[in-house]
Coordinates of C-alpha atoms in Angstrom, one line a residue:
M684 CA -22.6 -11.7 9.3
N685 CA -21.7 -8.5 7.4
P686 CA -23.3 -8.7 3.9
S687 CA -20.2 -7.4 2.0
E688 CA -18.0 -9.9 3.9
L689 CA -20.4 -12.7 3.0
L690 CA -20.3 -11.9 -0.7
R691 CA -16.5 -11.7 -0.5
I692 CA -16.4 -15.2 1.1
V693 CA -18.7 -16.7 -1.5
D694 CA -16.7 -15.2 -4.3
A695 CA -13.4 -16.5 -2.8
I696 CA -14.8 -20.0 -2.5
H697 CA -16.1 -19.9 -6.0
R698 CA -12.7 -18.9 -7.4
D699 CA -10.4 -21.0 -5.2
K700 CA -12.5 -24.2 -5.0
N701 CA -14.2 -24.0 -8.4
I702 CA -17.6 -24.3 -6.8
D703 CA -20.6 -22.6 -8.4
K704 CA -21.7 -19.5 -6.4
E705 CA -25.3 -20.7 -6.3
V706 CA -24.1 -24.0 -4.6
V707 CA -22.2 -21.9 -2.0
F708 CA -25.2 -19.7 -1.3
A709 CA -27.6 -22.7 -1.0
G710 CA -25.1 -24.4 1.4
I711 CA -24.9 -21.3 3.6
E712 CA -28.7 -21.0 3.7
A713 CA -29.1 -24.7 4.6
A714 CA -26.4 -24.2 7.3
L715 CA -28.2 -21.2 8.8
V716 CA -31.5 -23.1 8.8
T717 CA -29.9 -26.0 10.6
A718 CA -28.4 -23.6 13.2
A719 CA -31.7 -21.9 13.8
K720 CA -33.5 -25.2 14.3
K721 CA -31.1 -26.1 17.1
H722 CA -32.7 -23.2 19.0
Y723 CA -36.4 -23.3 17.8
G724 CA -36.7 -27.1 17.4
E725 CA -36.5 -29.5 14.5
D726 CA -40.2 -29.4 13.9
Q727 CA -40.3 -25.6 13.3
E728 CA -40.7 -24.1 9.8
I729 CA -37.6 -22.1 9.2
V730 CA -36.8 -20.3 5.9
I731 CA -33.7 -18.3 5.4
R732 CA -32.7 -16.4 2.2
I733 CA -29.5 -14.6 1.2
N734 CA -29.8 -11.8 -1.4
R735 CA -27.4 -12.8 -4.2
E736 CA -26.9 -9.1 -5.1
N737 CA -26.1 -7.4 -1.8
G738 CA -25.6 -10.3 0.6
T739 CA -28.3 -9.4 3.1
I740 CA -29.9 -12.2 5.1
T741 CA -33.7 -12.5 5.7
G742 CA -35.6 -15.3 7.4
T743 CA -39.0 -16.4 8.6
H744 CA -40.1 -18.6 11.6
N745 CA -43.4 -20.3 11.0
G746 CA -44.2 -17.7 8.4
I747 CA -43.3 -14.7 10.6
E748 CA -40.4 -12.6 9.5
M749 CA -37.5 -12.5 11.9
T750 CA -35.7 -9.3 12.6
P751 CA -31.9 -9.1 12.1
E752 CA -31.5 -8.8 15.9
E753 CA -33.6 -11.9 16.4
M754 CA -31.7 -13.8 13.8
A755 CA -28.4 -12.9 15.4
E756 CA -29.7 -13.9 18.8
R757 CA -31.4 -17.1 17.8
I758 CA -28.7 -18.4 15.4
G759 CA -25.6 -19.1 17.4
A760 CA -22.6 -17.5 15.6
Q761 CA -20.2 -20.4 16.5
T762 CA -22.7 -23.1 15.6
A763 CA -23.5 -21.4 12.3
K764 CA -19.8 -21.0 11.4
Q765 CA -19.2 -24.7 12.0
I766 CA -22.2 -25.8 9.9
I767 CA -21.2 -23.4 7.2
I768 CA -17.7 -24.8 7.1
Q769 CA -19.2 -28.3 6.9
K770 CA -21.6 -27.3 4.1
I771 CA -18.7 -25.7 2.1
R772 CA -16.6 -28.8 2.5
E773 CA -19.5 -30.9 1.2
A774 CA -20.0 -28.5 -1.7
E775 CA -16.2 -28.7 -2.4
R776 CA -16.4 -32.5 -2.3
D777 CA -19.4 -32.6 -4.6
A778 CA -17.7 -30.3 -7.1
L779 CA -14.5 -32.4 -7.0
Y780 CA -16.5 -35.6 -7.4
A781 CA -18.4 -34.2 -10.4
E782 CA -15.2 -33.0 -12.0
Y783 CA -13.3 -36.4 -11.7
S784 CA -16.4 -38.5 -12.5
E785 CA -16.4 -36.8 -15.9
L786 CA -12.7 -37.7 -16.2
R787 CA -13.2 -41.5 -15.7
Y788 CA -11.0 -43.4 -18.1
Q789 CA -9.4 -40.1 -19.2
L790 CA -5.7 -39.3 -18.9
V791 CA -4.5 -37.1 -16.0
S792 CA -1.0 -35.9 -15.1
G793 CA 0.4 -35.6 -11.6
V794 CA 3.5 -35.8 -9.4
V795 CA 4.4 -38.7 -7.2
H796 CA 4.1 -37.5 -3.7
R797 CA 4.5 -40.5 -1.4
I798 CA 5.3 -44.2 -2.1
D799 CA 4.7 -47.2 0.1
R800 CA 4.2 -51.0 -0.3
E801 CA 0.5 -50.6 -1.0
G802 CA 0.8 -47.9 -3.7
A803 CA 1.6 -44.3 -4.3
T804 CA -0.1 -41.0 -3.6
I805 CA -0.2 -38.8 -6.7
A806 CA -0.6 -35.0 -6.4
L807 CA -3.0 -33.8 -9.2
S808 CA -3.7 -30.2 -10.0
N809 CA -6.3 -29.7 -7.3
T810 CA -6.4 -32.8 -5.1
E811 CA -4.6 -36.1 -4.4
A812 CA -5.2 -39.5 -6.0
W813 CA -4.2 -43.0 -5.2
L814 CA -2.3 -45.3 -7.5
P815 CA -2.4 -48.9 -6.0
K816 CA 0.4 -51.3 -6.5
S817 CA -2.0 -53.5 -8.5
E818 CA -2.6 -50.7 -11.0
Q819 CA 1.1 -49.9 -11.5
I820 CA 3.1 -51.4 -14.5
P821 CA 5.0 -54.5 -13.2
G822 CA 8.7 -53.8 -13.1
Q823 CA 8.4 -50.1 -13.4
L824 CA 9.7 -48.2 -10.3
L825 CA 8.2 -44.9 -9.3
H826 CA 10.2 -42.1 -7.7
A827 CA 9.2 -39.2 -5.5
N828 CA 8.6 -35.9 -7.4
E829 CA 8.4 -37.8 -10.7
R830 CA 5.7 -36.6 -13.1
I831 CA 3.6 -39.5 -14.4
R832 CA 0.4 -40.0 -16.4
A833 CA -2.4 -42.3 -15.6
I834 CA -6.2 -42.7 -16.2
V835 CA -8.9 -42.1 -13.6
C836 CA -10.5 -45.5 -13.0
E837 CA -12.6 -45.0 -9.8
V838 CA -14.1 -42.0 -8.1
K839 CA -16.0 -42.3 -4.7
K840 CA -17.2 -40.0 -2.0
K841 CA -15.8 -40.8 1.4
G842 CA -17.1 -38.5 4.1
T843 CA -16.1 -34.9 3.2
K844 CA -13.4 -36.2 0.9
V845 CA -13.3 -37.8 -2.6
Y846 CA -11.3 -41.0 -3.2
I847 CA -9.8 -41.0 -6.7
E848 CA -8.0 -44.2 -7.9
L849 CA -5.7 -44.1 -10.9
S850 CA -4.4 -46.9 -13.2
R851 CA -1.6 -47.4 -15.6
T852 CA -2.3 -51.1 -16.3
R853 CA -5.7 -51.0 -18.1
V854 CA -6.2 -51.0 -21.8
Q855 CA -7.8 -47.5 -21.7
F856 CA -4.4 -46.1 -20.6
V857 CA -2.8 -47.3 -23.8
E858 CA -5.7 -46.1 -25.8
R859 CA -5.5 -42.6 -24.3
L860 CA -1.7 -42.5 -24.9
F861 CA -2.3 -43.4 -28.6
E862 CA -4.9 -40.6 -28.8
Q863 CA -2.4 -38.1 -27.3
E864 CA 0.6 -39.1 -29.4
I865 CA -1.1 -39.8 -32.8
P866 CA -3.1 -36.8 -34.2
E867 CA -4.9 -39.0 -36.8
I868 CA -6.5 -41.0 -33.9
A869 CA -7.6 -37.8 -32.1
D870 CA -9.0 -36.5 -35.4
G871 CA -10.9 -39.8 -36.1
V872 CA -9.0 -40.7 -39.3
I873 CA -7.6 -43.7 -37.6
Q874 CA -9.6 -45.8 -35.2
I875 CA -8.5 -48.2 -32.4
R876 CA -10.7 -51.2 -32.9
A877 CA -9.3 -53.5 -30.2
I878 CA -6.6 -53.7 -27.6
A879 CA -5.2 -56.7 -25.7
R880 CA -2.7 -56.1 -23.0
E881 CA -0.5 -57.8 -20.5
P882 CA 0.9 -54.8 -18.6
G883 CA 4.7 -54.5 -18.5
Y884 CA 5.2 -57.2 -21.1
R885 CA 3.2 -56.8 -24.3
T886 CA 0.3 -55.1 -25.9
K887 CA -1.5 -55.7 -29.3
V888 CA -3.4 -52.9 -30.9
A889 CA -5.7 -53.4 -33.9
V890 CA -6.3 -50.2 -35.9
S891 CA -8.2 -49.2 -39.1
S892 CA -8.4 -46.1 -41.2
T893 CA -11.5 -44.2 -42.5
D894 CA -9.3 -42.8 -45.2
P895 CA -8.0 -45.3 -47.8
R896 CA -5.0 -43.1 -48.4
V897 CA -3.8 -43.4 -44.8
D898 CA -1.9 -46.5 -43.7
P899 CA -3.2 -46.9 -40.0
V900 CA -0.2 -49.0 -38.9
G901 CA 2.4 -46.8 -40.5
A902 CA 0.8 -43.6 -39.1
C903 CA 0.8 -45.1 -35.6
V904 CA 4.4 -46.2 -35.8
G905 CA 5.6 -42.9 -37.3
I906 CA 8.8 -42.1 -39.2
R907 CA 11.5 -44.3 -37.8
G908 CA 9.1 -45.3 -35.0
N909 CA 9.2 -41.9 -33.4
R910 CA 5.5 -41.9 -32.4
I911 CA 5.3 -45.4 -31.0
K912 CA 8.7 -44.8 -29.2
N913 CA 7.1 -42.2 -26.9
I914 CA 4.4 -44.6 -25.9
V915 CA 6.8 -47.4 -25.3
E916 CA 8.9 -45.2 -23.1
E917 CA 5.8 -44.1 -21.1
L918 CA 5.0 -47.8 -20.6
G919 CA 8.5 -48.6 -19.4
G920 CA 9.7 -50.5 -22.5
E921 CA 6.5 -52.6 -22.9
R922 CA 6.4 -54.2 -26.3
I923 CA 3.6 -53.0 -28.6
D924 CA 2.4 -54.8 -31.7
I925 CA 0.2 -52.7 -34.0
V926 CA -1.8 -54.7 -36.6
P927 CA -4.4 -53.8 -39.2
Y928 CA -8.0 -54.6 -38.1
S929 CA -10.4 -56.6 -40.3
D930 CA -14.0 -57.8 -39.7
D931 CA -13.1 -60.9 -41.7
M932 CA -11.6 -63.4 -39.2
Q933 CA -9.8 -65.1 -42.0
K934 CA -7.7 -62.0 -42.2
M935 CA -7.9 -60.8 -38.7
V936 CA -6.5 -64.0 -37.0
P937 CA -3.2 -63.9 -39.1
N938 CA -2.9 -60.2 -38.4
A939 CA -3.3 -60.7 -34.7
L940 CA -0.7 -63.4 -34.6
Q941 CA 2.0 -61.2 -36.2
P942 CA 4.9 -61.4 -36.5
A943 CA 4.3 -65.2 -37.0
E944 CA 3.2 -66.3 -40.5
V945 CA 0.0 -68.2 -40.7
D946 CA -0.7 -70.5 -43.7
E947 CA -4.4 -71.1 -43.2
V948 CA -7.2 -70.3 -40.7
I949 CA -10.1 -72.7 -40.0
L950 CA -13.0 -71.0 -38.3
C951 CA -15.2 -73.1 -36.0
P952 CA -18.2 -70.7 -35.2
M953 CA -20.1 -73.2 -33.0
L954 CA -17.1 -73.2 -30.6
G955 CA -15.9 -69.6 -31.1
R956 CA -12.6 -71.2 -32.1
A957 CA -10.1 -70.4 -34.9
I958 CA -7.5 -73.0 -35.8
A959 CA -4.4 -71.3 -37.2
L960 CA -2.2 -73.6 -39.2
V961 CA 1.5 -72.7 -39.3
R962 CA 4.7 -74.3 -40.4
E963 CA 6.9 -76.1 -37.9
E964 CA 9.5 -73.3 -37.9
Q965 CA 6.8 -70.7 -37.1
L966 CA 5.2 -72.7 -34.3
S967 CA 7.1 -71.2 -31.3
M968 CA 6.8 -67.7 -32.7
A969 CA 3.0 -68.0 -33.2
I970 CA 2.6 -69.3 -29.6
G971 CA 5.0 -66.9 -28.1
K972 CA 6.9 -67.0 -24.9
R973 CA 4.7 -68.8 -22.3
G974 CA 1.9 -68.6 -24.8
Q975 CA 1.7 -64.8 -24.7
N976 CA 1.4 -64.2 -28.5
V977 CA -1.5 -66.5 -29.0
R978 CA -3.2 -65.5 -25.8
L979 CA -3.1 -61.8 -26.7
A980 CA -4.2 -62.6 -30.3
S981 CA -7.2 -64.5 -28.9
K982 CA -8.2 -61.5 -26.8
L983 CA -7.8 -59.1 -29.7
C984 CA -10.0 -61.2 -32.0
G985 CA -12.5 -62.4 -29.5
W986 CA -12.0 -65.9 -30.7
D987 CA -10.2 -68.8 -29.0
I988 CA -7.2 -69.3 -31.3
E989 CA -5.5 -72.7 -31.4
I990 CA -2.1 -73.0 -33.1
M991 CA -1.3 -76.2 -35.0
T992 CA 0.8 -77.6 -37.7
Q993 CA -1.0 -79.5 -40.5
Q994 CA 0.4 -82.7 -39.2
E995 CA -0.9 -82.1 -35.7
L996 CA -4.4 -81.2 -37.1
D997 CA -4.4 -84.5 -39.1
Q998 CA -3.5 -86.4 -36.0
Q999 CA -6.2 -84.7 -33.9
I1000 CA -8.8 -85.4 -36.7
E1001 CA -7.9 -89.0 -36.8
K1002 CA -8.1 -89.4 -33.0
A1003 CA -11.4 -87.5 -32.8
L1004 CA -13.0 -89.7 -35.5
A1005 CA -12.0 -92.8 -33.5
D1006 CA -13.1 -91.3 -30.1
F1007 CA -16.4 -90.0 -31.3
T1008 CA -17.5 -93.2 -33.2
S1009 CA -16.7 -95.1 -30.0
L1010 CA -19.6 -93.3 -28.2
E1011 CA -23.0 -95.0 -28.4
G1012 CA -25.3 -93.0 -30.7
I1013 CA -22.7 -91.4 -32.9
S1014 CA -22.3 -92.7 -36.4
E1015 CA -19.3 -92.1 -38.6
E1016 CA -21.2 -89.6 -40.7
L1017 CA -22.2 -87.6 -37.5
A1018 CA -18.6 -87.8 -36.2
E1019 CA -17.3 -86.3 -39.5
R1020 CA -19.8 -83.5 -39.3
L1021 CA -18.8 -82.7 -35.7
I1022 CA -15.1 -82.6 -36.7
G1023 CA -16.0 -80.4 -39.7
E1024 CA -17.5 -77.9 -37.1
G1025 CA -14.3 -78.0 -35.1
F1026 CA -15.1 -80.5 -32.4
L1027 CA -11.9 -82.4 -31.9
S1028 CA -12.1 -83.8 -28.3
Y1029 CA -14.4 -85.2 -25.7
D1030 CA -14.1 -81.9 -23.9
D1031 CA -15.4 -80.0 -27.0
L1032 CA -18.3 -82.4 -27.4
S1033 CA -19.3 -82.2 -23.7
V1034 CA -20.1 -78.5 -24.1
I1035 CA -22.1 -78.7 -27.4
E1036 CA -25.6 -77.1 -27.4
P1037 CA -28.0 -80.1 -27.2
T1038 CA -30.3 -78.6 -29.8
A1039 CA -27.4 -78.2 -32.3
L1040 CA -26.5 -81.9 -31.8
M1041 CA -30.1 -82.9 -32.2
T1042 CA -30.2 -81.1 -35.6
M1043 CA -26.9 -82.3 -36.8
G1044 CA -27.6 -86.0 -36.1
N1045 CA -31.4 -86.1 -36.4
L1046 CA -31.4 -87.4 -32.8
S1047 CA -33.9 -87.3 -30.0
E1048 CA -33.4 -85.3 -26.8
A1049 CA -32.7 -88.5 -24.8
Q1050 CA -30.1 -89.7 -27.3
V1051 CA -28.3 -86.3 -27.2
A1052 CA -28.3 -86.3 -23.4
Q1053 CA -26.7 -89.8 -23.4
I1054 CA -24.0 -88.7 -25.9
I1055 CA -23.1 -85.6 -23.9
H1056 CA -23.1 -87.6 -20.6
Q1057 CA -20.6 -90.1 -22.2
A1058 CA -18.5 -87.2 -23.5
E1059 CA -18.4 -85.6 -20.1
Q1060 CA -17.2 -88.9 -18.5
K1061 CA -14.6 -89.5 -21.1
A1062 CA -13.3 -85.9 -20.8
E1063 CA -13.1 -86.3 -17.0
E1064 CA -11.1 -89.5 -17.4
A1065 CA -8.8 -87.9 -19.9
E1066 CA -8.2 -85.0 -17.5
K1067 CA -7.3 -87.4 -14.6
L1068 CA -5.0 -89.3 -16.9
A1069 CA -3.2 -86.1 -18.1
A1070 CA -2.8 -85.0 -14.4
A1071 CA -1.3 -88.3 -13.5
E1072 CA 1.1 -88.3 -16.4
K1073 CA 2.1 -84.7 -15.4
H1074 CA 3.3 -85.9 -12.0
Q1075 CA 5.2 -88.8 -13.4
P1076 CA 9.0 -88.2 -13.3
K1077 CA 10.4 -87.6 -16.8
P1078 CA 13.3 -89.6 -18.2
A1079 CA 16.6 -87.8 -18.2
E1080 CA 16.6 -87.3 -22.0
H1081 CA 13.1 -85.7 -21.9
Q1082 CA 14.2 -83.3 -19.2
G1083 CA 17.2 -82.3 -21.3
A1084 CA 15.0 -81.7 -24.3
A1085 CA 12.5 -79.6 -22.3
A1086 CA 15.4 -77.5 -20.9
A1087 CA 16.7 -77.0 -24.4
A1088 CA 13.2 -75.9 -25.6
S1089 CA 12.8 -73.4 -22.7
Q1090 CA 16.2 -71.9 -23.6
Q1091 CA 15.2 -71.6 -27.2
E1092 CA 11.9 -70.0 -26.5
P1093 CA 13.1 -66.5 -25.7
T1094 CA 15.1 -66.5 -28.9
A1095 CA 11.9 -67.1 -30.8
D1096 CA 10.2 -64.3 -29.0
E1097 CA 13.2 -62.0 -29.7
S1098 CA 13.0 -62.8 -33.4
A1099 CA 9.3 -61.9 -33.2
R1100 CA 10.3 -58.6 -31.6
A1101 CA 12.7 -58.0 -34.5
S1102 CA 10.1 -58.9 -37.1
S1103 CA 7.5 -56.6 -35.5
S1104 CA 9.9 -53.7 -35.5

């Protein structure tokens, strides 16, 4: 191979494929060694070097220097060319893999190239990526030649190619959009502390500020909602609730349940549960359509949030006291202590840590095992009874009431939307 031509090829590959020149030189050297061993034998010691300055090729066979004529004769030109092409493709794949591995969970922009039932092929700046149907926002239709944004969620080597998978459904996508649209987040003045999302429907974002003069929620919303509007449009109209973050769950739980108003929060650390007490008229809003508001709030806080009215809590306490004292080995005093820790059902009691129950009731290991066994049996019986009742036909008036409630629920959710905005 002509030295000047070799240098020109290396330089072109470096510029066009963004592959380091040393990687290209090393790949060509390895390719020439492989080609030479096809002639001399795999057990032979072959060393080939390319001068990085002038492009000349030198080599040794078992320590003896080969002449240019010998190298040209022993290394088949066609074989060498094929192996060089393969090595360059591998180098290109490795460079692409390294580039997009560093971009994992980062935002990329591309153009929709092809769409089918399984997903869409997205043309990025220097390669193609795959956006599966499962990683697309439900209800949002893609169109050919449309420019979209997504995050890189998976990068894998497949032969001489790199498989890049994108996502628009993960919480990191929302986080990257916030960073791009809200300068205070990119600068670190505002921090995203938690995100809970149901793609295509609703997202809750908890934010805090490192500067007491900056209102984190107001900064994210922007004047007349202009900042959050751009993000909502990117997400196809998905509703976004931005709430202030707090380490104090007494404050965080009501924040997470916004726009519903919470009267009181009872924390049950042993169960990782928070009971949020609300007024009757706030109940449907706190729960949300199909339980979405409380479900997302629970994810945002990392606590299992249960919504109740004061009357419902009083009824559950009364029932739990009667249920627990009916179990052999539980005194009224112990039952009250359990209720005080948030245990309100047989199901709760069946998952208590044995050591915790031993300490609370000054019980032996055998007594605790018996209590938990009884609770498990009662919980199973209650579950079977509930399942049987579920399959019983409802009286006509109950069906009418249920239908009316289901019709009212979207109205409650709409009022929550209005309150949030």
